[in-house]
PDB file of C-alpha atoms and ligand atoms in Angstrom:
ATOM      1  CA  UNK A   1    -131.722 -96.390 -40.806  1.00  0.00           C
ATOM      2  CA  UNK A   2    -134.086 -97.068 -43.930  1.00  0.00           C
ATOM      3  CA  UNK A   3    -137.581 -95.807 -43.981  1.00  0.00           C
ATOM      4  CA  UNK A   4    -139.507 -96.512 -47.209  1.00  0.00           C
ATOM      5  CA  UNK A   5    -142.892 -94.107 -48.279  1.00  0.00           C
ATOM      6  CA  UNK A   6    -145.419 -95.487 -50.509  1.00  0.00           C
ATOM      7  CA  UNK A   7    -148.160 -93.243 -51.870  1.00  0.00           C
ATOM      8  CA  UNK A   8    -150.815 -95.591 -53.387  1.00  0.00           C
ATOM      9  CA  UNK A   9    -152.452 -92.500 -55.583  1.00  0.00           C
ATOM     10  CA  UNK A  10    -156.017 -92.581 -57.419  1.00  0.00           C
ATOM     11  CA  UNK A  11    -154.176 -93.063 -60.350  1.00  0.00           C
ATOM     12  CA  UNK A  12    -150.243 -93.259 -60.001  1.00  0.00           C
ATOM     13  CA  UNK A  13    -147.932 -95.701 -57.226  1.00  0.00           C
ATOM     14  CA  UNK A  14    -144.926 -93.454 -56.036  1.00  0.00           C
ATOM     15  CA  UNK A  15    -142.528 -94.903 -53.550  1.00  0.00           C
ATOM     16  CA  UNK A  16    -139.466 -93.409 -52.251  1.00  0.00           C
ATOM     17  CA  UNK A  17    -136.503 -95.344 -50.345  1.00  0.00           C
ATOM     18  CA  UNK A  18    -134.901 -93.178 -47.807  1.00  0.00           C
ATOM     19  CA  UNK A  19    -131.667 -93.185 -45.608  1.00  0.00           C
ATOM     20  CA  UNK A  20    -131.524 -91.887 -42.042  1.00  0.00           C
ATOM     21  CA  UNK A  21    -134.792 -89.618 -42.839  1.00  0.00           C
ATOM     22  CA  UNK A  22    -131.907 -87.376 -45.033  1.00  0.00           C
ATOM     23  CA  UNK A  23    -130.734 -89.010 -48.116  1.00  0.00           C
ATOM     24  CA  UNK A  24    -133.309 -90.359 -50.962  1.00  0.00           C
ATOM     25  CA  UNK A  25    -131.680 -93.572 -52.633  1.00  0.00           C
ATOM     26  CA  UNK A  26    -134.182 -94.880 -54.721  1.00  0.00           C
ATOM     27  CA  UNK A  27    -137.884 -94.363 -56.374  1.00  0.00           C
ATOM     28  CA  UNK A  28    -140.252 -95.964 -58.212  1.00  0.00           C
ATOM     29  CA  UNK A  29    -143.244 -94.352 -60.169  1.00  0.00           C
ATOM     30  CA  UNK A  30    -145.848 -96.288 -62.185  1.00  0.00           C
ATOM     31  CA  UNK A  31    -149.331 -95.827 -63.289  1.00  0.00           C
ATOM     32  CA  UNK A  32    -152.056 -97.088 -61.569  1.00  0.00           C
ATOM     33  CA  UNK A  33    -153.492 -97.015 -57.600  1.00  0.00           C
ATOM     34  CA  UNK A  34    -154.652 -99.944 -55.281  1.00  0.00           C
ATOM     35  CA  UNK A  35    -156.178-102.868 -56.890  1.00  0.00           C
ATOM     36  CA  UNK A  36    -153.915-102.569 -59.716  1.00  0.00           C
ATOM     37  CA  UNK A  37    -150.497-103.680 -60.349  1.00  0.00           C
ATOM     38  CA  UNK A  38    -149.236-100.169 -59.752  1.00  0.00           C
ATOM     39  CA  UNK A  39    -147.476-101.107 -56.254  1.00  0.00           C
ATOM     40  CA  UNK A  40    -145.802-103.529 -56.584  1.00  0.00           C
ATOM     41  CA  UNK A  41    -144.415-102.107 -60.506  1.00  0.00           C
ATOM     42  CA  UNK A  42    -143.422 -98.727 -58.359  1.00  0.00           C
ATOM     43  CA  UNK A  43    -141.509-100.905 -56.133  1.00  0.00           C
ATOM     44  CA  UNK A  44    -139.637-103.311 -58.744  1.00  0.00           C
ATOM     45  CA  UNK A  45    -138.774-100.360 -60.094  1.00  0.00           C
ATOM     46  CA  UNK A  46    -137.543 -98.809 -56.956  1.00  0.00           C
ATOM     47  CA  UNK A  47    -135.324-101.981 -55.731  1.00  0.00           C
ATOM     48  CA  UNK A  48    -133.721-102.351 -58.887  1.00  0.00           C
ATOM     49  CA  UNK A  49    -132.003 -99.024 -58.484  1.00  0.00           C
ATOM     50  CA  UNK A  50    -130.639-100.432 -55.147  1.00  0.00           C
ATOM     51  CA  UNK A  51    -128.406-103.178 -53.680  1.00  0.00           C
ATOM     52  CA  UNK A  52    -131.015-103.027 -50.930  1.00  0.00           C
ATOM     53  CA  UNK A  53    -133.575-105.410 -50.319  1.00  0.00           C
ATOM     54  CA  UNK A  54    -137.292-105.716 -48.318  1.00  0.00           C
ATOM     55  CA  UNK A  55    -135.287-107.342 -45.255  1.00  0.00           C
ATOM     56  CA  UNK A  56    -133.472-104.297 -45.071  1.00  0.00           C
ATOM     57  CA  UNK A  57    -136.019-102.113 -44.148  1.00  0.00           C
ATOM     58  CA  UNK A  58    -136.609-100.152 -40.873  1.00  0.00           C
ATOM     59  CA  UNK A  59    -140.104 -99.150 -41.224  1.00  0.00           C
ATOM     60  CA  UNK A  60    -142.386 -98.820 -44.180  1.00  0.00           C
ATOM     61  CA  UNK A  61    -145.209 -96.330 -44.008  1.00  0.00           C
ATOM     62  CA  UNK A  62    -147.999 -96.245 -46.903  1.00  0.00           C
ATOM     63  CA  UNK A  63    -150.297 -92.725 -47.914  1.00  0.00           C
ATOM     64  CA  UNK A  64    -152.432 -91.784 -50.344  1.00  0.00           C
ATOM     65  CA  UNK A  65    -155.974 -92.570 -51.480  1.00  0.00           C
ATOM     66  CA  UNK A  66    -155.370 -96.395 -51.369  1.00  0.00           C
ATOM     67  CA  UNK A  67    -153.829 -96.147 -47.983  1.00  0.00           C
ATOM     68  CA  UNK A  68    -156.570 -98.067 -46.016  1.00  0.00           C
ATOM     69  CA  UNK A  69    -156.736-101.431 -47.924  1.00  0.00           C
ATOM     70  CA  UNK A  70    -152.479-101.905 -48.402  1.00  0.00           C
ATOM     71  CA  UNK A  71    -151.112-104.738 -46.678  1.00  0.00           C
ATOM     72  CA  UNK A  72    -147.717-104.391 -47.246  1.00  0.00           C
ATOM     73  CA  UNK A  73    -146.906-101.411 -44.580  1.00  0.00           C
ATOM     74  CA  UNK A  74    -146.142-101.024 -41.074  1.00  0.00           C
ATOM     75  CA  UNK A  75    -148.213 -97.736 -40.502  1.00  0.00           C
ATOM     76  CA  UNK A  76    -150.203 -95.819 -42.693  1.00  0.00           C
ATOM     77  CA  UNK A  77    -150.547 -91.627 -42.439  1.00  0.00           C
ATOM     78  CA  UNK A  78    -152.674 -88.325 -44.638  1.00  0.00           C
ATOM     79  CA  UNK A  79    -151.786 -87.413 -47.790  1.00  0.00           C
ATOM     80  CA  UNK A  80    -151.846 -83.999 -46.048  1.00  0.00           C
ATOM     81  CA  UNK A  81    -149.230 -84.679 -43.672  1.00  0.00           C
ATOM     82  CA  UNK A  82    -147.304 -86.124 -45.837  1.00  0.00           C
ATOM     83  CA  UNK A  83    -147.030 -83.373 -48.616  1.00  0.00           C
ATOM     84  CA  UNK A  84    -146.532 -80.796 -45.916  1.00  0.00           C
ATOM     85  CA  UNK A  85    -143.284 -83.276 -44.342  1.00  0.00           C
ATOM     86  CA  UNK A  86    -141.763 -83.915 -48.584  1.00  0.00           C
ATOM     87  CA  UNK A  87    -142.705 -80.475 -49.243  1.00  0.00           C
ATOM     88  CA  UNK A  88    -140.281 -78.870 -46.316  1.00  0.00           C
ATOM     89  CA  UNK A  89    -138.157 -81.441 -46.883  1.00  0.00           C
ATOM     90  CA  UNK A  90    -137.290 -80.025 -50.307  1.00  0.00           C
ATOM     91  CA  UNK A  91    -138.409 -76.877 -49.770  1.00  0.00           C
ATOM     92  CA  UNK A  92    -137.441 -76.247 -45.849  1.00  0.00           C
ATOM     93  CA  UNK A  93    -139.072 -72.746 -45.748  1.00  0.00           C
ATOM     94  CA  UNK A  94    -142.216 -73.682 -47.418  1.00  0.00           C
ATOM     95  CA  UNK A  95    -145.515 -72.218 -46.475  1.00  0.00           C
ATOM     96  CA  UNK A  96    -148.020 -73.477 -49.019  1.00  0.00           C
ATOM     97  CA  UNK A  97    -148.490 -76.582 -51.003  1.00  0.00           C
ATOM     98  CA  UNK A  98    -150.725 -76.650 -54.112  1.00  0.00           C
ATOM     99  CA  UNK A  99    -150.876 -80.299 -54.938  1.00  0.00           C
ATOM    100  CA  UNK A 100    -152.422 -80.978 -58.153  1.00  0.00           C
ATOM    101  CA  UNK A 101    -152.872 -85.031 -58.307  1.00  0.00           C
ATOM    102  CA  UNK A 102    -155.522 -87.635 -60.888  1.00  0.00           C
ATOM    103  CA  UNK A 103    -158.400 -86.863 -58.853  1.00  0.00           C
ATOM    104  CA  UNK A 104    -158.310 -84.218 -56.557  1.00  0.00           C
ATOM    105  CA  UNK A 105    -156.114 -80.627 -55.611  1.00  0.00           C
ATOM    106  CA  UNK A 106    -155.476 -80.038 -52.180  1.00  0.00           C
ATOM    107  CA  UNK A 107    -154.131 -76.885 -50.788  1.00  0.00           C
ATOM    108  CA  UNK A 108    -151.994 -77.049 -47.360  1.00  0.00           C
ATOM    109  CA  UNK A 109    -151.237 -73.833 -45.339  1.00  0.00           C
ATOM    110  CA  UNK A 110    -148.456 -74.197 -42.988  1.00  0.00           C
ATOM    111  CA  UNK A 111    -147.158 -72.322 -40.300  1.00  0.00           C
ATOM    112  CA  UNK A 112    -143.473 -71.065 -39.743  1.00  0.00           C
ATOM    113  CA  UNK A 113    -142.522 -74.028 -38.089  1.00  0.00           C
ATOM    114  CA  UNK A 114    -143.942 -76.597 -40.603  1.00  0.00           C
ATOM    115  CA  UNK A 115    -147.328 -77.330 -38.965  1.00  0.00           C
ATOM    116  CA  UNK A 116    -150.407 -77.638 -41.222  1.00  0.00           C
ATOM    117  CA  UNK A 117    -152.683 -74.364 -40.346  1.00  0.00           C
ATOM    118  CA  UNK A 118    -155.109 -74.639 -42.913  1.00  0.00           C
ATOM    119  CA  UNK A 119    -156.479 -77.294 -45.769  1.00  0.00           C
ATOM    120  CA  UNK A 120    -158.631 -76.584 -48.537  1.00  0.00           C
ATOM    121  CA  UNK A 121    -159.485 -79.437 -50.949  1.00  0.00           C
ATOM    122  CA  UNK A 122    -161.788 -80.074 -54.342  1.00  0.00           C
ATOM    123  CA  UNK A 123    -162.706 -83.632 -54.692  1.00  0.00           C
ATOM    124  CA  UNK A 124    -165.873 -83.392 -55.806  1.00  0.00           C
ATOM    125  CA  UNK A 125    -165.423 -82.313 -59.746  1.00  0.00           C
ATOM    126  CA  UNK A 126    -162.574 -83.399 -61.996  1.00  0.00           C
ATOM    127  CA  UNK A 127    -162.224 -79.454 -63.165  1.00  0.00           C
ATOM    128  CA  UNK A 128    -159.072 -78.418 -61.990  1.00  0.00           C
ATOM    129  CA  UNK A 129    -157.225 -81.766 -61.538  1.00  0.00           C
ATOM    130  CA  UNK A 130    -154.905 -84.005 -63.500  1.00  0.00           C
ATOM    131  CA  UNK A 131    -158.369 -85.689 -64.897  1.00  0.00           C
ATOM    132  CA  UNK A 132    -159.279 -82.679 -66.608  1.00  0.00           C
ATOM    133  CA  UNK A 133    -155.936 -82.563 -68.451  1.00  0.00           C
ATOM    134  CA  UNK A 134    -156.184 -86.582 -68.851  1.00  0.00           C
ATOM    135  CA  UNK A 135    -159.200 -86.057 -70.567  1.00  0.00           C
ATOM    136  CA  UNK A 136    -158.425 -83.513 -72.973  1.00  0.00           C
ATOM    137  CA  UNK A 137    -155.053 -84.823 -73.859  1.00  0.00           C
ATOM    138  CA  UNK A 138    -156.959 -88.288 -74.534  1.00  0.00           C
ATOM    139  CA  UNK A 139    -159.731 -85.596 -76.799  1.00  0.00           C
ATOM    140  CA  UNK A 140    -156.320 -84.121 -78.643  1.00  0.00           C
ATOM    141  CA  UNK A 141    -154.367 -87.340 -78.780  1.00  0.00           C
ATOM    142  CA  UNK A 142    -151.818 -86.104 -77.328  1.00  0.00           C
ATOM    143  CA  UNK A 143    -149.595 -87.360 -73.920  1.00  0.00           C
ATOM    144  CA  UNK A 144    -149.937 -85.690 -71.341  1.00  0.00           C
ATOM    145  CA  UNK A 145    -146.374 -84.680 -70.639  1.00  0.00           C
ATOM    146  CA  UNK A 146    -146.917 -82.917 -74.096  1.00  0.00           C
ATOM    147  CA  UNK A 147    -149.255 -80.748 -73.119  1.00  0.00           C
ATOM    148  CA  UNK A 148    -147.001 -77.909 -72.175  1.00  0.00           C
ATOM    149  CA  UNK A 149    -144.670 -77.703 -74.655  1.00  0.00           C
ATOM    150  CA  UNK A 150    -147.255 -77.552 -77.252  1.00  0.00           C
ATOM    151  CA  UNK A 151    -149.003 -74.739 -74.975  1.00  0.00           C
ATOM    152  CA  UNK A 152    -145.402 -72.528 -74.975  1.00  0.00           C
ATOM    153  CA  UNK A 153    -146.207 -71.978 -78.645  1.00  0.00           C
ATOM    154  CA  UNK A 154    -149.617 -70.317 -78.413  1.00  0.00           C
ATOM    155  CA  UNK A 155    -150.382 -67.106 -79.049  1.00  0.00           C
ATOM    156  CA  UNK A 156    -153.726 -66.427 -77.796  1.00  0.00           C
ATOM    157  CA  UNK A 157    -155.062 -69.230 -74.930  1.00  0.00           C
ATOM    158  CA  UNK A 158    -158.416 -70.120 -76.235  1.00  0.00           C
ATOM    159  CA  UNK A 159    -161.204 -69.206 -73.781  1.00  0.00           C
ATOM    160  CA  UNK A 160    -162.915 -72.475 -72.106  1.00  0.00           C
ATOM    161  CA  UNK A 161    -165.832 -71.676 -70.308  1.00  0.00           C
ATOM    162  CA  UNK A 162    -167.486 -74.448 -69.195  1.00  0.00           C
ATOM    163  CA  UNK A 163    -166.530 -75.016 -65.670  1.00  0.00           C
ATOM    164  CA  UNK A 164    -167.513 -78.656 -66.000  1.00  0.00           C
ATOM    165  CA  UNK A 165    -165.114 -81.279 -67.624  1.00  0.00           C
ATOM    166  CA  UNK A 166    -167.770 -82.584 -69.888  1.00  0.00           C
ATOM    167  CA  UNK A 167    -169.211 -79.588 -71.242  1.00  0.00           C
ATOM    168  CA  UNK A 168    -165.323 -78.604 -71.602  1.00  0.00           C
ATOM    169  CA  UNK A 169    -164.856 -81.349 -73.397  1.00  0.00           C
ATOM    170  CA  UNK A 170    -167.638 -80.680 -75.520  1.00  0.00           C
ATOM    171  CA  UNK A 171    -166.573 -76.990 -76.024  1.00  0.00           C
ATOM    172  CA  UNK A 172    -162.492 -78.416 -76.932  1.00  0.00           C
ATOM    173  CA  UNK A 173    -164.000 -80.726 -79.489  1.00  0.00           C
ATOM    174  CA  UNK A 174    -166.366 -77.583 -81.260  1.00  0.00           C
ATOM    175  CA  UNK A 175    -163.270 -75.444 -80.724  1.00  0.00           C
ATOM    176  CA  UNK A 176    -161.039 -78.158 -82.459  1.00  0.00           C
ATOM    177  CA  UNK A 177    -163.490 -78.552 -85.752  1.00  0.00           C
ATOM    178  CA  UNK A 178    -163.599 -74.746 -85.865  1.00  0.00           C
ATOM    179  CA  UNK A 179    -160.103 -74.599 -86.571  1.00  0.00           C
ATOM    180  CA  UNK A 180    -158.794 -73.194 -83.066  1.00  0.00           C
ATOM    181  CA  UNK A 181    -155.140 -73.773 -83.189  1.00  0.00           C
ATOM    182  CA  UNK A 182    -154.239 -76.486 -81.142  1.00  0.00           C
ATOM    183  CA  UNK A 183    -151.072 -74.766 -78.936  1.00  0.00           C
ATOM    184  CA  UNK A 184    -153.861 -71.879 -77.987  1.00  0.00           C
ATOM    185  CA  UNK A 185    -156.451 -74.372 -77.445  1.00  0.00           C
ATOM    186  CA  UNK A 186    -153.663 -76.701 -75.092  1.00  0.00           C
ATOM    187  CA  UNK A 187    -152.790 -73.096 -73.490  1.00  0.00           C
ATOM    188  CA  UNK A 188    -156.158 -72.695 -72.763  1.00  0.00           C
ATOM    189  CA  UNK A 189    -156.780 -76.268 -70.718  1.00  0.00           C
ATOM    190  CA  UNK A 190    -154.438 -75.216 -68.737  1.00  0.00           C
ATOM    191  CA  UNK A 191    -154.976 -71.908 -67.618  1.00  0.00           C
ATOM    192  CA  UNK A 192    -158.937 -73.502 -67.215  1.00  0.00           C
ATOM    193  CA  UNK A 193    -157.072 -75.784 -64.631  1.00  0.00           C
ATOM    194  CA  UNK A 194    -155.396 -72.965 -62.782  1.00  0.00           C
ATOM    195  CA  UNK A 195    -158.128 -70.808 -62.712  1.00  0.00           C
ATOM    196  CA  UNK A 196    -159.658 -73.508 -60.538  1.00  0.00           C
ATOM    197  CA  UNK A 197    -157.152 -74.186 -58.625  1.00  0.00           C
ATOM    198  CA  UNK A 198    -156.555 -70.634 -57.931  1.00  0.00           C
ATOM    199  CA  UNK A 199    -159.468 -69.859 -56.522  1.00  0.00           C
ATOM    200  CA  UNK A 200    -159.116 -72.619 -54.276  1.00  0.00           C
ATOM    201  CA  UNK A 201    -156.025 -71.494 -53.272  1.00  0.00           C
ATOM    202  CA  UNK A 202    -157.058 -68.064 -52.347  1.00  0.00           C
ATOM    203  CA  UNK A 203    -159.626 -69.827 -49.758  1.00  0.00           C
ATOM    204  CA  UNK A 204    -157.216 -71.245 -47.840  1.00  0.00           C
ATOM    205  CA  UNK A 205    -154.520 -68.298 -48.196  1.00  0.00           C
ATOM    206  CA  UNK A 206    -151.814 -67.864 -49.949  1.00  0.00           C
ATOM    207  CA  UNK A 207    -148.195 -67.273 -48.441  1.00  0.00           C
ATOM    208  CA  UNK A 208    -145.086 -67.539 -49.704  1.00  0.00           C
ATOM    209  CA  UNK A 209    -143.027 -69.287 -50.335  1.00  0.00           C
ATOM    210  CA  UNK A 210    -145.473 -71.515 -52.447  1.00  0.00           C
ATOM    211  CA  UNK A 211    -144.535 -74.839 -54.311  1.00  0.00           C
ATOM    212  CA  UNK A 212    -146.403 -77.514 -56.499  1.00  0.00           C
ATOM    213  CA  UNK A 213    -147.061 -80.711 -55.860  1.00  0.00           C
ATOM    214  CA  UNK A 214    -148.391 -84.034 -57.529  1.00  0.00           C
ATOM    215  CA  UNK A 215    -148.205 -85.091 -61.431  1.00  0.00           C
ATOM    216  CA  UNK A 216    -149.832 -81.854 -62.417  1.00  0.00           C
ATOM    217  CA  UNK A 217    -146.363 -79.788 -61.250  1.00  0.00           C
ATOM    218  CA  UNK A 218    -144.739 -81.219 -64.358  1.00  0.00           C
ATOM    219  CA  UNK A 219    -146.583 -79.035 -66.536  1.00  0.00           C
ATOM    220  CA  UNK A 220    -145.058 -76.057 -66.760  1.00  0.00           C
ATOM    221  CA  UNK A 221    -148.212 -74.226 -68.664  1.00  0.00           C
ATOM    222  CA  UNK A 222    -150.413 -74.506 -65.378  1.00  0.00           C
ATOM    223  CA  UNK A 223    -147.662 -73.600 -62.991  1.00  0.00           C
ATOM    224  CA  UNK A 224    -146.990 -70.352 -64.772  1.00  0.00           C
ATOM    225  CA  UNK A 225    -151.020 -69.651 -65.553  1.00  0.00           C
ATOM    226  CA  UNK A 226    -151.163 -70.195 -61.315  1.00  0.00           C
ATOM    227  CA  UNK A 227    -148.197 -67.536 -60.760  1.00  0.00           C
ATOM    228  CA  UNK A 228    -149.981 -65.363 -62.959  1.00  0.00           C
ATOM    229  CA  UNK A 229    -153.071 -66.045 -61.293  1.00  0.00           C
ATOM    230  CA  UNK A 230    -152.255 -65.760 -57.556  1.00  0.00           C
ATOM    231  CA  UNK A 231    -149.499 -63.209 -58.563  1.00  0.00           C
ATOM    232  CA  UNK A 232    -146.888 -65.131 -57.099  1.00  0.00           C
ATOM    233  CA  UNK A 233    -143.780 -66.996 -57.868  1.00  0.00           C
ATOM    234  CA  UNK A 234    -144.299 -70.747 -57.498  1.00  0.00           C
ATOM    235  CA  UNK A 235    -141.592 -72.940 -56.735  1.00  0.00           C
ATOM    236  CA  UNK A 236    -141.091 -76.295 -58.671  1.00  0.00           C
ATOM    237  CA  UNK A 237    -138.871 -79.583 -58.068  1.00  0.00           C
ATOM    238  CA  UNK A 238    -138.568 -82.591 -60.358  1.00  0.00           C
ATOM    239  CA  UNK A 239    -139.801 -84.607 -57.587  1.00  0.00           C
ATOM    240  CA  UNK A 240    -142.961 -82.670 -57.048  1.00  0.00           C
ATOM    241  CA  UNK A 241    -144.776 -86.230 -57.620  1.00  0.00           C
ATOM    242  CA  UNK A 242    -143.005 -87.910 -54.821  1.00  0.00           C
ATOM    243  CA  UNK A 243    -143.990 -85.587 -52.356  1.00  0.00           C
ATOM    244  CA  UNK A 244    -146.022 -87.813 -50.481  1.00  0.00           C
ATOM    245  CA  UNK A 245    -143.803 -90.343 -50.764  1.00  0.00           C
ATOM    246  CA  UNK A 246    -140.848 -88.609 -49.239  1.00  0.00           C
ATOM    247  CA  UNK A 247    -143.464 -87.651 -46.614  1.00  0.00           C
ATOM    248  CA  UNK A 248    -144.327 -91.046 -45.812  1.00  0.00           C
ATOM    249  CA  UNK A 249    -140.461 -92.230 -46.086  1.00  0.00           C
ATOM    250  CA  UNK A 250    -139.688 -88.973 -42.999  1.00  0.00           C
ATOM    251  CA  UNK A 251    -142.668 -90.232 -41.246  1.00  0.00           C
ATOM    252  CA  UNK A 252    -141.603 -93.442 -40.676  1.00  0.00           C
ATOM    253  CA  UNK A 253    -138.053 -92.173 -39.574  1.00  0.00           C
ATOM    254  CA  UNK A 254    -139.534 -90.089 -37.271  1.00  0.00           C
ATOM    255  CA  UNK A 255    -141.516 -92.765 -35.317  1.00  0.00           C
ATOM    256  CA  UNK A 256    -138.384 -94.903 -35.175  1.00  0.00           C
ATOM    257  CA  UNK A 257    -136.445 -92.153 -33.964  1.00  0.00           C
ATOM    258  CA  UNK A 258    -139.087 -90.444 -31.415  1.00  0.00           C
TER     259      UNK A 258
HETATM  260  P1  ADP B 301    -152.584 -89.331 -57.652  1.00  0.00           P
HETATM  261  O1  ADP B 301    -151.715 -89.364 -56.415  1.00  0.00           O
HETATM  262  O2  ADP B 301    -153.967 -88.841 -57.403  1.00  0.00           O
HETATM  263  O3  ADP B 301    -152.546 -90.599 -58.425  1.00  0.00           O
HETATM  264  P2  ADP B 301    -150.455 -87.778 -58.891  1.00  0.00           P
HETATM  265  O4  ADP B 301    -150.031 -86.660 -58.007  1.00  0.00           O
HETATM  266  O5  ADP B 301    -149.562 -88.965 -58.957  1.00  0.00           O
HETATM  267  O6  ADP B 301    -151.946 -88.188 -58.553  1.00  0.00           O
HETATM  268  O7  ADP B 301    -150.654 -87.175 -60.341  1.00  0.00           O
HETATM  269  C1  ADP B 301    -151.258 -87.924 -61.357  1.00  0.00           C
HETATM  270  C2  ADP B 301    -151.829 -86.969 -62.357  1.00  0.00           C
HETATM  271  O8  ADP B 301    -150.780 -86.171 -62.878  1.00  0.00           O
HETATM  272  C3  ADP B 301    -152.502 -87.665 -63.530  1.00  0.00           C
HETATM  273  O9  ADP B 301    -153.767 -87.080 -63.757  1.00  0.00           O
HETATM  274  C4  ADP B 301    -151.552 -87.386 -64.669  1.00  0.00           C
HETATM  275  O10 ADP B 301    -152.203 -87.256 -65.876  1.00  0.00           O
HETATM  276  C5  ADP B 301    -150.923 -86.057 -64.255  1.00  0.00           C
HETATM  277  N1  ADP B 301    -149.610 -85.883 -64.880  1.00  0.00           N
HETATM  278  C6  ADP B 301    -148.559 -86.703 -64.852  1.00  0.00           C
HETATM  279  N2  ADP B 301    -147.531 -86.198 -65.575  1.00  0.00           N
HETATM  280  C7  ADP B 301    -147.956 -85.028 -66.053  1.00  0.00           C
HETATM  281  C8  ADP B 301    -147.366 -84.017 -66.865  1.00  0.00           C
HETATM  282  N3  ADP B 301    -146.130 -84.125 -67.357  1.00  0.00           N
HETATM  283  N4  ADP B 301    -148.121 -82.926 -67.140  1.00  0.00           N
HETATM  284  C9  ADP B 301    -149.379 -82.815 -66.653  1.00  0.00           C
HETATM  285  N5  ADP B 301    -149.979 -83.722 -65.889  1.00  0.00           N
HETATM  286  C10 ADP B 301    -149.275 -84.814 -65.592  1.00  0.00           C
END
């Protein structure tokens, strides 16, 4: 049976093609959320790693912040669920999700058995989501998958301050002219990111074991700044950004399967 997951993001389309609710046999990950050409790029990119085509397809279940206005699924579900099914589906004795996406960080609680017990989420300030690091990568012309290999070579994190992302900005750019190296001042961004997300996380309680999710995981720097942080080992896969659509991919197995 073949489910497919899309999760239409605020800023990236991920969509994962999945066999029997067990095997993943093909993604697809490009920039951009509903309204853009994002969708449909994920899933060119996704079909042309398979012999597979649309007709093929059990059920198709869409997530994510665009969720409401895409056409092309059979069922649509929460982000929340979702990264609490892709999270225990890589991670089967997960407890907490920090997922770290463009616009917002969400932390899930779950119980023993995999049901959601507690959700805390910021959505209301770009501070301590991938925006924050979008917009001081775009200050340091740098890409953003950069970003934490510059920050392994610092030797003291610069201190940010400002809580907000456009005094921080204005603080990175004073910082920069002053002659603040750039791997301490990189270091710094991120540990301004965790800090935030931290005490999020604490909120909603913290109990291992813990993983990341969303395009945030892939940096490395904020992961370890949150270990240090919430004093606790935080667990990372290379498809920390498909989460949701794994989620999404299970979902849809399940109904058919119920
Ligand atoms: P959304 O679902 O809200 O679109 P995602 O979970 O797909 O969010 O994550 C997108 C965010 O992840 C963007 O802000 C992007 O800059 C950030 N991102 C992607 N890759 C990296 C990376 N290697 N390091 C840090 N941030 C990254």
């Amino acid at each position: 049976m073949l489910t497919l997951g899309i999760d239409i993001g605020s800023t990236t389309s991920k969509c994962v093609l999945m066999e029997d609710g067990s095997k993943i046999i093909a993604t697809g990950l490009k920039i951009g959320g509903l309204g853009t050409e994002g969708p449909e790029e994920a899933l060119e990119e996704l079909w042309a790693q398979t012999e597979y085509t649309r007709e093929d397809i059990d059920r198709t279940i869409v997530t994510g912040y665009g969720r409401n206005k895409y056409e092309g699924a059979d069922g649509e579900v929460s982000e929340l669920t979702c990264h609490a099914l892709g999270g225990r589906f890589i991670f089967p004795d997960l407890r907490t999700v920090i997922d770290i996406g463009g616009q917002d960080a969400k932390i899930i609680t779950l119980g023993e058995s995999g049901r959601m017990t507690n959700f805390v989420m910021n959505d209301k300030c770009a501070a301590g989501t991938g925006r924050f690091l979008d917009v001081m990568a775009n200050i340091l012309r740098m890409d953003i998958d950069e970003l934490d290999e510059c920050a392994s070579h610092s030797e003291k994190p610069a201190s940010i301050s400002s809580t907000c992302t456009v005094f921080a900005e204005s603080e990175v750019i004073s910082q920069l002219a002053n002659g603040v190296a750039r791997p301490d001042l990189v270091a710094g961004i991120c540990e301004s990111v965790a800090s935030r997300v931290g005490a999020l996380a604490r909120r909603a309680g913290v109990t291992p074991r813990v993983c990341m999710s969303g395009g945030v995981a892939k940096n490395s720097a904020v992961r370890h700044a949150l270990e240090r942080n919430l004093e606790t080992e935080i667990s990372f896969d290379p498809m920390a950004q498909y989460f949701g659509a794994i989620g999404a991919a299970l979902y849809g197995y399940r109904q058919l399967t119920k």
